[in-house]
Short mmCIF file of C-alpha atoms in Angstrom, two decimals:
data_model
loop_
_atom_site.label_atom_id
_atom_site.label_comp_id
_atom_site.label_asym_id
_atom_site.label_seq_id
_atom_site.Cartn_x
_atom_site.Cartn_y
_atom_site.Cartn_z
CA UNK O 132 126.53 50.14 117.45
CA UNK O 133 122.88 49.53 116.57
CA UNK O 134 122.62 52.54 114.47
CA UNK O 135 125.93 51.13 112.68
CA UNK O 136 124.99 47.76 112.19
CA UNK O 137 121.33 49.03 110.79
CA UNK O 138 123.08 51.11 107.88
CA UNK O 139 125.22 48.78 107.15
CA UNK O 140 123.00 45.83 106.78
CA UNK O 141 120.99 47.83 104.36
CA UNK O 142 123.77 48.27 102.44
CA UNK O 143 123.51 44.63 101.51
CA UNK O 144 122.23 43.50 98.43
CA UNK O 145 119.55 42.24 98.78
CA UNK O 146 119.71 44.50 102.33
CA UNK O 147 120.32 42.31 105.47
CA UNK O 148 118.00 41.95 108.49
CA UNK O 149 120.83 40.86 111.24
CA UNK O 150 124.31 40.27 112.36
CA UNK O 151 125.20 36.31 112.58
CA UNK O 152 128.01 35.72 115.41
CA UNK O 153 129.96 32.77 115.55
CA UNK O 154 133.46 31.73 116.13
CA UNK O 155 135.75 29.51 113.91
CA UNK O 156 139.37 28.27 115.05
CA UNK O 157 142.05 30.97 114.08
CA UNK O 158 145.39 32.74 115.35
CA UNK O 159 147.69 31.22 117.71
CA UNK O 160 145.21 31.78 120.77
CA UNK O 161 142.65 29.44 119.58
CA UNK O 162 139.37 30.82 118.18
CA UNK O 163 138.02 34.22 115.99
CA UNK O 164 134.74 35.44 116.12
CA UNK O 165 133.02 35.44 112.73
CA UNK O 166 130.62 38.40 112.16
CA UNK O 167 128.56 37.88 109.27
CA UNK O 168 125.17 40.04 107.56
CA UNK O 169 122.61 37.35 106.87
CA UNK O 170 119.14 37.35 105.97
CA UNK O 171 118.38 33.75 107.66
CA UNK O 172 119.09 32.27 110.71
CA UNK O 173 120.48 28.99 110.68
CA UNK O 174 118.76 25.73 112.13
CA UNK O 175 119.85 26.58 115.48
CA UNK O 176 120.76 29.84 116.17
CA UNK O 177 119.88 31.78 119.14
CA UNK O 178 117.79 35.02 117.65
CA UNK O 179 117.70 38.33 119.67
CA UNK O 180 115.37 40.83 118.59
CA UNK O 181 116.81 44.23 118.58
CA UNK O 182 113.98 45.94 116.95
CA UNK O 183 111.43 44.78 114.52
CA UNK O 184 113.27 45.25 111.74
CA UNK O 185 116.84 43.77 112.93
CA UNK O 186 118.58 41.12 115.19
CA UNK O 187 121.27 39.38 116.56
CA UNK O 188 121.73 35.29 115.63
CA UNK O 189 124.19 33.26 117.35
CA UNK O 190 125.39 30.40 116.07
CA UNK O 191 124.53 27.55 118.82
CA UNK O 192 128.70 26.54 118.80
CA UNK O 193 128.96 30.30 119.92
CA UNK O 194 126.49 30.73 122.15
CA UNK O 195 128.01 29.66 125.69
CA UNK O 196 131.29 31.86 124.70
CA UNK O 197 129.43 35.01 123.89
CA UNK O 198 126.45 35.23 126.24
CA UNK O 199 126.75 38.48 128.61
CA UNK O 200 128.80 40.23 125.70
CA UNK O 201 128.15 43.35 124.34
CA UNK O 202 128.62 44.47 120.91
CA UNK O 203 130.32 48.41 120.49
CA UNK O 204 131.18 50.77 117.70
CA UNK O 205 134.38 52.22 118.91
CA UNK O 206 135.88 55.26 117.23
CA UNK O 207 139.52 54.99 116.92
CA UNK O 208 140.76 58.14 115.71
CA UNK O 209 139.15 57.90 111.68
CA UNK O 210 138.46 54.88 112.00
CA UNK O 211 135.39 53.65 113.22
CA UNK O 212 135.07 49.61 114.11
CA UNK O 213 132.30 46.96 116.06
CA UNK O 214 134.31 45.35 119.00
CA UNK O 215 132.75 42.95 120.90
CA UNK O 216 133.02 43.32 125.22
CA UNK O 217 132.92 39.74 126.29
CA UNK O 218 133.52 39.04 129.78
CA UNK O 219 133.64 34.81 129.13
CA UNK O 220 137.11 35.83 127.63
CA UNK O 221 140.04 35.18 129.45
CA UNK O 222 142.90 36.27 127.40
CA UNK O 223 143.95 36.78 123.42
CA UNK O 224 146.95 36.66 121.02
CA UNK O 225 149.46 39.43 120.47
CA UNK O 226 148.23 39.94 117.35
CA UNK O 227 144.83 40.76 118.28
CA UNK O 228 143.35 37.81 115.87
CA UNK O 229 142.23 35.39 118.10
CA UNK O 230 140.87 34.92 122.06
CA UNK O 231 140.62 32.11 124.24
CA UNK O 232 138.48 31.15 127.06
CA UNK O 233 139.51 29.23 130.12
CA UNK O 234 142.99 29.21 132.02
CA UNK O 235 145.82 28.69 128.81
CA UNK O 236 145.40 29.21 124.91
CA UNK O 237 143.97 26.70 122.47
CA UNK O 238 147.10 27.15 120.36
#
């Protein structure tokens, strides 16, 4: 995933230095994460280091919902795609658009 993230960022232009998480309401289970190139944190992100020359920032509304996750590039036959392993979530739409986190959806 790193390697991923790394070329795509410098894609950018001007070229990115991390991946912003956060999560916005969306879908009929509640909330979407938001993944987002930036080149500044905001006020209060969390900021992970990955290496010196990229990190992770997590938006502080995020943070609680995505700490212990793990970000992957999965290959899906051509396709190639980040997915994001988070074990605070306890179930998601049909659709695949939207997770929840607790005991019923947000709908």
């Amino acid at each position: 995933a790193l390697s991923h993230l790394q070329r795509q960022a410098a894609k950018l232009t001007p070229p990115s230095i991390a991946l912003r998480i956060g999560m916005k309401k969306a879908g009929c289970s509640g909330v979407k994460y938001t993944l987002d190139y930036v080149s500044n944190a905001e006020k209060d992100d969390e900021i992970i280091a990955i290496t010196p020359n990229f990190s992770i920032f997590v938006a502080a509304t995020a943070w609680s919902y995505v700490q212990g996750s793990v970000i992957d590039y999965v290959q899906e036959g051509v396709n190639g795609r980040l997915k994001l392993n988070n074990p605070n979530e306890t179930g998601g739409c049909g659709c695949g658009e939207s997770v929840y986190f607790g005991d019923e959806p947000h709908s």
